[in-house]
Amino acid sequence: MQMTGAQIIIECLVEQGVDTVFGFPGGAVLPLYDALYQNQTRVRHILTSHEQGASHAADGYARSTGKVGVCIATSGPGATNLVTGIATAYMDSVPMVAITGNVTTQLLGKDSFQEVDITGITMPITKHNFIVKDVANLAKTLRKAFQIAQEGRPGPVLIDVPKDVTVHTADFVPEVPQKLVPRTERLSEQSMEVALALIKGAERPMCYVGGGVIRAKASEDLSQFLENIDSPACTSLMGCGAVNSYSPRFTGLVGMHGTKVSNMCVSSCDLLVVIGARFSDRVVSKASAFAKNAKIIHIDVDPAEIDKNIKTYCHVVGDLKVVLEELNKRIAKPMVHTTWMEQVAEYKKRYPLRVDSESERSKEILKALQAVLPPNFFIVTEVGQHQMWAAQFLKHVQPGHFLTSGGLGTMGYGTGAAIGAQVGNPESRVVNVAGDGSFRMNCNELATIARYHLPVVILLMNNHTLGMVRQWQTLFFDKHYSETTLDTDIDWVTLASAFGIKGMRIRKEDDPKPILQAALDLGKAVVIECEIPVDDKVYPMVAPGASIEDMLGVQEVGEY
């Protein structure tokens, strides 16, 4: 059947199971938006306030649903406005397809109005990108893009489509999407045998778990593996939810703002099994001292991560679910490490997670939020102190329900991502834990929340400063607070009202729990401004270049 390029894009989206896209129109994508207009019942379009918001919304949609997130932008500034969101998805391995318009093929390379080489710009931050100059190649390119975005280690793919390609016609033949098969071709029997021998010979095993476990839908297999080898487990920021926070085996985050318990376990273990995680500098800190008493097994779907930052003793490359299933099958008898688990329990008693700071207000607010949240909730964060507090103090019980920018650390991520999560999960409550510094970057997306009547709750922790930067200035720059004080008094409640959204306040003397409960009971969008002290800090903390067991702000009293 003959179709225009714009119609082919719609048909391919539907073919791939896409029912929602996020974007912002412009001249180069007008034919595509006309096709969207004619197919409103098949593909829902969410109009954001800014293309960056669309990219973050596609990201949040993908993380919270497990589907591919799709965003659309016009040429030039529309396309470049997607770049930060694409890079965010790339760093955190999020499946995304970004479709950009461009000038007509005959105008490419001539510095035409709103022309930019978006494929060149995004080459380092995409798994792959394409520019389609012939409408006959459009369908197969779109299908390939969705395959690449999802297979192996997920990530973003960009397709740049010149305007004339969207109006030219070609024959379109529908296809059934290829079912993704877990990549097991690299599963080495020798590596499996070495890994099993190390596991069976260990006396103090420890597992370090990352977001790869969530992407592979392997949390249940991981839980069984931890039982089989009798091991505690810590997570990276991206791994929050891969291990149930209520599990007695869970020791918390690891690394710069991890728990002292996790960092001590990594430093004390004789075998570190790293599953679906990379050795980020925020986890490792001083590389020569990381897991210094342990042999390291690295299990990952991406061979490029093996031995990239830390030299490992053994590695197994393959789909994490398949690898964990196979390891569980081969462990005939569950192991017992009584002495080691008793040592871990002692660490928990000795090093409780506390806020060694001016106050515990941030912890108090988040604990109150935890108490009133309904089942099946999603937590989204911006980037800063509030992000670390949310990771530390909230209980993460479901994989894929904690959405944050871990690798790129994108301030302004949360509001767009919350929109995507709410659109993808209309029956769930979505809470964006934000700081005043991050929130002002993309607060324009309140218009999107209002437009689509999305019941997103924004918990705005307001300390009138760029808190994480101020913390570093306090600790390492002699309290020179250069350009971190946000002394412009913004009335956030009034701002929310200007968008048609309910605004509420939690003052420093207020009990946060009833206010948070009242906000959730409204069943609609709310911005809740919470005053917190300017010098509340994120502790514990590993200073730059220090060993992860050498932490600031640790208290050795109380219960874990």
PDB file of N, CA and C in Angstrom, residues 399-431:
ATOM      1  N   PRO A 399      10.898  -3.203  41.658  1.00  0.00           N
ATOM      2  CA  PRO A 399      11.843  -2.770  40.620  1.00  0.00           C
ATOM      3  C   PRO A 399      11.169  -1.866  39.602  1.00  0.00           C
ATOM      4  N   GLY A 400      11.879  -0.827  39.191  1.00  0.00           N
ATOM      5  CA  GLY A 400      11.346   0.085  38.189  1.00  0.00           C
ATOM      6  C   GLY A 400      10.414   1.141  38.722  1.00  0.00           C
ATOM      7  N   HIS A 401      10.330   1.277  40.039  1.00  0.00           N
ATOM      8  CA  HIS A 401       9.433   2.270  40.632  1.00  0.00           C
ATOM      9  C   HIS A 401      10.187   3.442  41.258  1.00  0.00           C
ATOM     10  N   PHE A 402      11.501   3.478  41.094  1.00  0.00           N
ATOM     11  CA  PHE A 402      12.307   4.619  41.536  1.00  0.00           C
ATOM     12  C   PHE A 402      13.031   5.150  40.308  1.00  0.00           C
ATOM     13  N   LEU A 403      12.650   6.346  39.871  1.00  0.00           N
ATOM     14  CA  LEU A 403      13.158   6.921  38.632  1.00  0.00           C
ATOM     15  C   LEU A 403      14.013   8.130  38.956  1.00  0.00           C
ATOM     16  N   THR A 404      15.271   8.074  38.526  1.00  0.00           N
ATOM     17  CA  THR A 404      16.175   9.173  38.817  1.00  0.00           C
ATOM     18  C   THR A 404      17.272   9.210  37.768  1.00  0.00           C
ATOM     19  N   SER A 405      17.879  10.362  37.592  1.00  0.00           N
ATOM     20  CA  SER A 405      18.998  10.494  36.663  1.00  0.00           C
ATOM     21  C   SER A 405      20.280  10.186  37.418  1.00  0.00           C
ATOM     22  N   GLY A 406      20.791   8.975  37.233  1.00  0.00           N
ATOM     23  CA  GLY A 406      21.953   8.543  37.988  1.00  0.00           C
ATOM     24  C   GLY A 406      23.269   8.844  37.306  1.00  0.00           C
ATOM     25  N   GLY A 407      23.384   8.520  36.026  1.00  0.00           N
ATOM     26  CA  GLY A 407      24.655   8.659  35.334  1.00  0.00           C
ATOM     27  C   GLY A 407      24.990  10.085  34.953  1.00  0.00           C
ATOM     28  N   LEU A 408      24.040  10.786  34.352  1.00  0.00           N
ATOM     29  CA  LEU A 408      24.294  12.155  33.906  1.00  0.00           C
ATOM     30  C   LEU A 408      24.033  13.165  35.015  1.00  0.00           C
ATOM     31  N   GLY A 409      23.170  12.824  35.968  1.00  0.00           N
ATOM     32  CA  GLY A 409      22.851  13.756  37.048  1.00  0.00           C
ATOM     33  C   GLY A 409      22.168  15.000  36.523  1.00  0.00           C
ATOM     34  N   THR A 410      21.046  14.812  35.830  1.00  0.00           N
ATOM     35  CA  THR A 410      20.380  15.894  35.109  1.00  0.00           C
ATOM     36  C   THR A 410      19.403  16.653  35.994  1.00  0.00           C
ATOM     37  N   MET A 411      19.784  17.849  36.412  1.00  0.00           N
ATOM     38  CA  MET A 411      18.831  18.717  37.097  1.00  0.00           C
ATOM     39  C   MET A 411      17.713  19.077  36.123  1.00  0.00           C
ATOM     40  N   GLY A 412      16.472  19.055  36.596  1.00  0.00           N
ATOM     41  CA  GLY A 412      15.330  19.310  35.735  1.00  0.00           C
ATOM     42  C   GLY A 412      14.725  18.061  35.139  1.00  0.00           C
ATOM     43  N   TYR A 413      15.273  16.907  35.486  1.00  0.00           N
ATOM     44  CA  TYR A 413      14.776  15.637  34.946  1.00  0.00           C
ATOM     45  C   TYR A 413      13.403  15.259  35.488  1.00  0.00           C
ATOM     46  N   GLY A 414      13.160  15.516  36.753  1.00  0.00           N
ATOM     47  CA  GLY A 414      12.063  14.885  37.472  1.00  0.00           C
ATOM     48  C   GLY A 414      10.669  15.210  36.987  1.00  0.00           C
ATOM     49  N   THR A 415      10.387  16.468  36.671  1.00  0.00           N
ATOM     50  CA  THR A 415       9.016  16.829  36.306  1.00  0.00           C
ATOM     51  C   THR A 415       8.596  16.147  35.012  1.00  0.00           C
ATOM     52  N   GLY A 416       9.462  16.187  34.004  1.00  0.00           N
ATOM     53  CA  GLY A 416       9.157  15.497  32.756  1.00  0.00           C
ATOM     54  C   GLY A 416       9.033  14.001  32.945  1.00  0.00           C
ATOM     55  N   ALA A 417       9.962  13.416  33.704  1.00  0.00           N
ATOM     56  CA  ALA A 417       9.922  11.970  33.944  1.00  0.00           C
ATOM     57  C   ALA A 417       8.662  11.571  34.698  1.00  0.00           C
ATOM     58  N   ALA A 418       8.228  12.409  35.630  1.00  0.00           N
ATOM     59  CA  ALA A 418       6.991  12.129  36.369  1.00  0.00           C
ATOM     60  C   ALA A 418       5.784  12.149  35.438  1.00  0.00           C
ATOM     61  N   ILE A 419       5.796  13.059  34.480  1.00  0.00           N
ATOM     62  CA  ILE A 419       4.721  13.095  33.480  1.00  0.00           C
ATOM     63  C   ILE A 419       4.680  11.781  32.714  1.00  0.00           C
ATOM     64  N   GLY A 420       5.846  11.329  32.252  1.00  0.00           N
ATOM     65  CA  GLY A 420       5.900  10.072  31.515  1.00  0.00           C
ATOM     66  C   GLY A 420       5.455   8.886  32.336  1.00  0.00           C
ATOM     67  N   ALA A 421       5.886   8.842  33.600  1.00  0.00           N
ATOM     68  CA  ALA A 421       5.493   7.738  34.477  1.00  0.00           C
ATOM     69  C   ALA A 421       3.994   7.753  34.738  1.00  0.00           C
ATOM     70  N   GLN A 422       3.421   8.943  34.917  1.00  0.00           N
ATOM     71  CA  GLN A 422       1.990   9.039  35.194  1.00  0.00           C
ATOM     72  C   GLN A 422       1.161   8.681  33.967  1.00  0.00           C
ATOM     73  N   VAL A 423       1.592   9.120  32.792  1.00  0.00           N
ATOM     74  CA  VAL A 423       0.888   8.761  31.555  1.00  0.00           C
ATOM     75  C   VAL A 423       0.933   7.250  31.335  1.00  0.00           C
ATOM     76  N   GLY A 424       2.079   6.652  31.630  1.00  0.00           N
ATOM     77  CA  GLY A 424       2.228   5.216  31.429  1.00  0.00           C
ATOM     78  C   GLY A 424       1.576   4.365  32.495  1.00  0.00           C
ATOM     79  N   ASN A 425       1.283   4.969  33.640  1.00  0.00           N
ATOM     80  CA  ASN A 425       0.701   4.230  34.768  1.00  0.00           C
ATOM     81  C   ASN A 425      -0.430   5.055  35.376  1.00  0.00           C
ATOM     82  N   PRO A 426      -1.520   5.213  34.665  1.00  0.00           N
ATOM     83  CA  PRO A 426      -2.581   6.132  35.103  1.00  0.00           C
ATOM     84  C   PRO A 426      -3.252   5.743  36.408  1.00  0.00           C
ATOM     85  N   GLU A 427      -3.168   4.480  36.815  1.00  0.00           N
ATOM     86  CA  GLU A 427      -3.814   4.038  38.050  1.00  0.00           C
ATOM     87  C   GLU A 427      -2.906   4.176  39.270  1.00  0.00           C
ATOM     88  N   SER A 428      -1.662   4.542  39.069  1.00  0.00           N
ATOM     89  CA  SER A 428      -0.703   4.646  40.170  1.00  0.00           C
ATOM     90  C   SER A 428      -0.490   6.106  40.559  1.00  0.00           C
ATOM     91  N   ARG A 429      -0.008   6.312  41.787  1.00  0.00           N
ATOM     92  CA  ARG A 429       0.373   7.657  42.213  1.00  0.00           C
ATOM     93  C   ARG A 429       1.850   7.856  41.926  1.00  0.00           C
ATOM     94  N   VAL A 430       2.155   9.005  41.375  1.00  0.00           N
ATOM     95  CA  VAL A 430       3.527   9.366  41.035  1.00  0.00           C
ATOM     96  C   VAL A 430       3.904  10.601  41.832  1.00  0.00           C
ATOM     97  N   VAL A 431       5.012  10.513  42.564  1.00  0.00           N
ATOM     98  CA  VAL A 431       5.496  11.637  43.366  1.00  0.00           C
ATOM     99  C   VAL A 431       6.880  12.025  42.870  1.00  0.00           C
TER     100      VAL A 431
END
